[in-house]
Amino acid sequence: MSTPDGIFISFEGGEGSGKSTQIRLLEQWFRHRGHDVIVTREPGGSPGAEEIRALLLTGDPGRWDAVTEALLMFASRRDHVERTIRPALARGQVVLCDRFADSSVAYQGYGHGLGADFIRQLWKLAIGDFKPDLTLMMDLPIETGLERAGARFANVSAAEDRFEKMALDFHRRLQQGFHEITVAEPQRCRVIDADGDVDTVTKRVATVVENFLKNRRAGQPA
Ligand code: TYD
């Protein structure tokens, strides 16, 4: 548990999984029930971490090697945790976060091949045992997600389409990463079937969160 006071919920998933929409809807859901909520994101979420985000997401794609990128992710994450998340939890707020350290395990660990163990060591060094109370894994077939995200993938079966195939392979590794994270921590990580219209997915999210809150009130694991 991150803290006995507030509640820390992260959203994870690949491209086009609808995270941002569902986070905003869950924010309203909590507000209607009288909770004080903040929405934040990674990389970013504090002034310093947003500066690091700009370093990470702008410029030449090959600007950082994989290890440097992972270190920057964790530098930004530590600042975010210390300056934004922990203080909010100490005030008793609900913190909804668009991506957290599981994204580093999936993207840098599995996607970019650094390995989950290496990322978990960085996790421990940067923020110790701190982690979300609940992580919603937005699960969607890769092709649907890429279509939603507007990416081109129509000719992936054509052998010559190397870049699209590379993109698909990368997304398959991500999906595998998120799956293995969920299997390793089934109590914290809940899979949400993100294939459906917004209302349907919102109901699925609400069911999982309601269960989590009920179990939390009863002092049981989610
Ligand atoms: P963003 O524009 O916020 O994308 P998304 O809507 O997919 O969350 O950009 C964040 C990008 O950074 C996204 O491609 C995932 C990646 N990322 C990592 O590679 N490692 C991390 O630890 C985090 C938090 C994000």
Short mmCIF file of C-alpha atoms and ligand atoms in Angstrom, two decimals:
data_model
loop_
_atom_site.label_atom_id
_atom_site.label_comp_id
_atom_site.label_asym_id
_atom_site.label_seq_id
_atom_site.Cartn_x
_atom_site.Cartn_y
_atom_site.Cartn_z
CA MET A 1 0.00 0.00 0.00
CA SER A 2 1.31 3.40 -0.91
CA THR A 3 -0.42 5.12 2.03
CA PRO A 4 -3.35 4.44 4.34
CA ASP A 5 -4.95 7.77 3.38
CA GLY A 6 -5.41 8.56 -0.29
CA ILE A 7 -5.91 6.16 -3.16
CA PHE A 8 -3.44 5.84 -6.00
CA ILE A 9 -4.81 4.37 -9.24
CA SER A 10 -2.78 4.09 -12.44
CA PHE A 11 -3.95 3.39 -15.97
CA GLU A 12 -1.77 1.39 -18.33
CA GLY A 13 -2.06 0.14 -21.87
CA GLY A 14 -0.80 0.42 -25.41
CA GLU A 15 -1.67 2.87 -28.18
CA GLY A 16 -5.29 3.89 -28.62
CA SER A 17 -6.50 1.99 -25.55
CA GLY A 18 -8.72 4.90 -24.49
CA LYS A 19 -6.87 5.60 -21.24
CA SER A 20 -7.26 9.37 -21.33
CA THR A 21 -11.02 9.26 -21.91
CA GLN A 22 -11.56 6.70 -19.18
CA ILE A 23 -9.41 8.60 -16.70
CA ARG A 24 -11.53 11.73 -17.16
CA LEU A 25 -14.72 9.70 -16.74
CA LEU A 26 -13.39 8.01 -13.62
CA GLU A 27 -12.44 11.42 -12.26
CA GLN A 28 -16.13 12.46 -12.59
CA TRP A 29 -17.22 9.15 -11.08
CA PHE A 30 -15.12 9.79 -7.96
CA ARG A 31 -16.20 13.45 -7.73
CA HIS A 32 -19.86 12.47 -7.83
CA ARG A 33 -19.15 10.26 -4.84
CA GLY A 34 -17.62 13.14 -2.91
CA HIS A 35 -13.93 12.32 -3.35
CA ASP A 36 -11.24 14.91 -3.86
CA VAL A 37 -9.43 13.82 -7.06
CA ILE A 38 -6.36 14.83 -9.02
CA VAL A 39 -5.46 13.59 -12.49
CA THR A 40 -1.82 13.37 -13.41
CA ARG A 41 0.37 11.67 -16.00
CA GLU A 42 3.77 10.20 -16.78
CA PRO A 43 6.24 11.08 -17.91
CA GLY A 44 5.44 14.38 -16.21
CA GLY A 45 3.05 15.39 -13.47
CA SER A 46 5.24 17.87 -11.55
CA PRO A 47 7.05 20.96 -12.86
CA GLY A 48 10.44 19.20 -12.89
CA ALA A 49 9.04 15.99 -14.35
CA GLU A 50 7.28 17.96 -17.11
CA GLU A 51 10.66 19.45 -18.05
CA ILE A 52 12.09 15.95 -18.28
CA ARG A 53 9.03 14.91 -20.33
CA ALA A 54 9.93 17.55 -22.88
CA LEU A 55 13.45 16.10 -23.09
CA LEU A 56 12.02 12.62 -23.55
CA LEU A 57 9.28 13.27 -26.07
CA THR A 58 10.72 15.95 -28.33
CA GLY A 59 13.59 15.95 -30.77
CA ASP A 60 15.23 13.18 -32.73
CA PRO A 61 13.78 9.76 -31.83
CA GLY A 62 17.32 8.42 -31.45
CA ARG A 63 18.30 11.22 -29.09
CA TRP A 64 18.67 8.92 -26.04
CA ASP A 65 19.82 5.35 -25.87
CA ALA A 66 17.49 2.92 -24.09
CA VAL A 67 19.29 3.06 -20.73
CA THR A 68 19.44 6.86 -20.66
CA GLU A 69 15.75 6.97 -21.58
CA ALA A 70 14.94 4.61 -18.69
CA LEU A 71 17.00 6.73 -16.27
CA LEU A 72 15.20 9.87 -17.40
CA MET A 73 11.84 8.14 -16.93
CA PHE A 74 12.78 7.28 -13.35
CA ALA A 75 14.27 10.70 -12.64
CA SER A 76 10.99 12.26 -13.71
CA ARG A 77 9.04 9.63 -11.77
CA ARG A 78 10.88 10.29 -8.52
CA ASP A 79 10.16 14.01 -8.79
CA HIS A 80 6.51 13.28 -9.63
CA VAL A 81 6.13 10.91 -6.67
CA GLU A 82 7.86 13.21 -4.18
CA ARG A 83 6.35 16.51 -5.32
CA THR A 84 2.88 15.57 -6.52
CA ILE A 85 1.69 12.05 -5.69
CA ARG A 86 2.78 11.52 -2.09
CA PRO A 87 1.59 14.97 -0.95
CA ALA A 88 -1.80 14.39 -2.62
CA LEU A 89 -2.17 10.99 -0.95
CA ALA A 90 -1.22 12.50 2.40
CA ARG A 91 -4.07 15.01 1.90
CA GLY A 92 -6.40 12.05 1.37
CA GLN A 93 -6.92 12.67 -2.34
CA VAL A 94 -7.60 10.12 -5.03
CA VAL A 95 -4.73 10.23 -7.53
CA LEU A 96 -5.50 9.02 -11.06
CA CYS A 97 -2.34 8.63 -13.09
CA ASP A 98 -2.05 8.14 -16.85
CA ARG A 99 0.82 5.60 -16.88
CA PHE A 100 3.26 4.86 -14.07
CA ALA A 101 6.30 2.61 -13.53
CA ASP A 102 4.64 -0.41 -15.19
CA SER A 103 5.00 1.54 -18.43
CA SER A 104 8.77 1.56 -17.93
CA VAL A 105 8.72 -2.20 -17.39
CA ALA A 106 6.63 -2.67 -20.55
CA TYR A 107 8.19 -0.04 -22.85
CA GLN A 108 11.84 0.07 -21.75
CA GLY A 109 11.98 -3.46 -20.29
CA TYR A 110 10.07 -5.45 -22.89
CA GLY A 111 9.66 -3.05 -25.84
CA HIS A 112 13.22 -1.73 -25.95
CA GLY A 113 14.74 -4.93 -24.59
CA LEU A 114 16.36 -3.78 -21.34
CA GLY A 115 14.60 -6.56 -19.47
CA ALA A 116 12.07 -6.41 -16.67
CA ASP A 117 14.66 -7.13 -13.94
CA PHE A 118 16.81 -4.16 -14.89
CA ILE A 119 13.79 -1.85 -14.80
CA ARG A 120 12.62 -3.26 -11.48
CA GLN A 121 16.04 -2.50 -10.01
CA LEU A 122 15.75 1.10 -11.18
CA TRP A 123 12.22 1.21 -9.74
CA LYS A 124 13.54 0.10 -6.33
CA LEU A 125 16.44 2.56 -6.39
CA ALA A 126 14.31 5.51 -7.48
CA ILE A 127 11.12 5.12 -5.44
CA GLY A 128 11.55 2.02 -3.26
CA ASP A 129 8.40 -0.07 -2.82
CA PHE A 130 6.09 2.75 -3.83
CA LYS A 131 3.44 1.62 -6.32
CA PRO A 132 -0.20 2.15 -7.16
CA ASP A 133 -2.93 0.66 -4.98
CA LEU A 134 -4.76 -0.36 -8.14
CA THR A 135 -3.61 -0.52 -11.76
CA LEU A 136 -6.12 -0.73 -14.58
CA MET A 137 -4.63 -2.49 -17.59
CA MET A 138 -6.55 -1.32 -20.64
CA ASP A 139 -6.46 -4.32 -22.93
CA LEU A 140 -7.15 -4.07 -26.64
CA PRO A 141 -6.13 -6.09 -29.70
CA ILE A 142 -3.01 -4.39 -31.08
CA GLU A 143 -4.52 -3.79 -34.53
CA THR A 144 -7.60 -2.12 -33.03
CA GLY A 145 -5.43 0.12 -30.87
CA LEU A 146 -3.23 1.16 -33.78
CA GLU A 147 -6.30 1.80 -35.92
CA ARG A 148 -7.80 3.96 -33.19
CA ALA A 149 -4.51 5.78 -32.77
CA GLY A 150 -4.59 6.48 -36.49
CA ALA A 151 -1.47 4.52 -37.26
CA ARG A 152 -1.00 2.84 -40.62
CA PHE A 153 -0.69 -0.89 -40.36
CA ALA A 154 -2.84 -2.13 -43.24
CA ASN A 155 -0.02 -3.88 -45.11
CA VAL A 156 1.74 -5.54 -42.23
CA SER A 157 1.44 -8.92 -43.84
CA ALA A 158 3.51 -7.69 -46.77
CA ALA A 159 7.07 -8.78 -46.09
CA GLU A 160 8.52 -5.60 -47.57
CA ASP A 161 6.73 -3.38 -45.11
CA ARG A 162 9.55 -3.51 -42.62
CA PHE A 163 8.72 -0.47 -40.53
CA GLU A 164 5.13 -1.37 -39.98
CA LYS A 165 6.15 -4.87 -39.05
CA MET A 166 8.73 -3.49 -36.62
CA ALA A 167 6.01 -1.36 -35.06
CA LEU A 168 3.77 -4.38 -34.72
CA ASP A 169 6.55 -6.46 -33.16
CA PHE A 170 7.19 -3.68 -30.68
CA HIS A 171 3.52 -3.53 -29.73
CA ARG A 172 3.42 -7.29 -29.34
CA ARG A 173 6.32 -7.07 -26.88
CA LEU A 174 4.49 -4.31 -25.01
CA GLN A 175 1.36 -6.42 -24.77
CA GLN A 176 3.41 -9.36 -23.55
CA GLY A 177 5.02 -7.08 -20.95
CA PHE A 178 1.71 -5.78 -19.64
CA HIS A 179 0.38 -9.34 -19.54
CA GLU A 180 3.36 -10.59 -17.51
CA ILE A 181 3.11 -7.66 -15.10
CA THR A 182 -0.56 -8.54 -14.52
CA VAL A 183 0.22 -12.21 -13.96
CA ALA A 184 2.96 -11.29 -11.46
CA GLU A 185 0.69 -8.95 -9.45
CA PRO A 186 -2.91 -10.03 -9.97
CA GLN A 187 -4.21 -8.27 -6.86
CA ARG A 188 -2.94 -4.85 -7.88
CA CYS A 189 -3.36 -5.17 -11.65
CA ARG A 190 -6.83 -5.61 -13.13
CA VAL A 191 -7.39 -6.14 -16.82
CA ILE A 192 -10.10 -4.01 -18.41
CA ASP A 193 -11.41 -5.18 -21.77
CA ALA A 194 -11.06 -1.89 -23.68
CA ASP A 195 -12.67 -3.25 -26.83
CA GLY A 196 -16.11 -1.65 -26.90
CA ASP A 197 -17.80 1.73 -26.95
CA VAL A 198 -16.95 4.33 -24.33
CA ASP A 199 -20.00 3.61 -22.13
CA THR A 200 -19.36 -0.11 -22.09
CA VAL A 201 -15.73 0.33 -21.11
CA THR A 202 -16.67 2.95 -18.48
CA LYS A 203 -19.03 0.42 -16.86
CA ARG A 204 -16.25 -2.17 -16.79
CA VAL A 205 -13.92 0.32 -15.13
CA ALA A 206 -16.58 1.29 -12.57
CA THR A 207 -17.23 -2.35 -11.66
CA VAL A 208 -13.55 -2.99 -10.98
CA VAL A 209 -13.14 0.23 -9.00
CA GLU A 210 -16.29 -0.41 -6.95
CA ASN A 211 -14.98 -3.85 -6.04
CA PHE A 212 -11.61 -2.42 -5.14
CA LEU A 213 -13.24 0.18 -2.84
CA LYS A 214 -15.50 -2.39 -1.25
CA ASN A 215 -12.61 -4.72 -0.48
CA ARG A 216 -10.51 -1.84 0.74
CA ARG A 217 -13.24 -0.77 3.16
CA ALA A 218 -13.47 -4.35 4.36
CA GLY A 219 -9.70 -4.38 4.83
CA GLN A 220 -9.17 -7.13 2.30
CA PRO A 221 -6.96 -7.22 -0.74
CA ALA A 222 -8.66 -5.96 -3.95
P1 TYD B 1 1.96 10.25 -24.33
O1 TYD B 1 1.84 11.27 -25.39
O2 TYD B 1 1.57 10.63 -22.95
O3 TYD B 1 1.28 8.92 -24.85
P2 TYD B 1 0.13 7.93 -24.34
O4 TYD B 1 -1.17 8.59 -24.68
O5 TYD B 1 0.39 6.68 -25.11
O6 TYD B 1 0.31 7.72 -22.85
O7 TYD B 1 3.48 9.79 -24.36
C1 TYD B 1 4.02 8.96 -23.46
C2 TYD B 1 4.93 8.00 -24.20
O8 TYD B 1 6.00 7.62 -23.34
C3 TYD B 1 4.22 6.72 -24.61
O9 TYD B 1 4.64 6.34 -25.90
C4 TYD B 1 4.70 5.71 -23.62
C5 TYD B 1 6.07 6.21 -23.27
N1 TYD B 1 6.52 5.84 -21.92
C6 TYD B 1 7.63 5.02 -21.78
O10 TYD B 1 8.23 4.59 -22.77
N2 TYD B 1 8.05 4.69 -20.52
C7 TYD B 1 7.43 5.15 -19.40
O11 TYD B 1 7.86 4.83 -18.26
C8 TYD B 1 6.29 6.01 -19.56
C9 TYD B 1 5.58 6.55 -18.36
C10 TYD B 1 5.88 6.33 -20.84
#
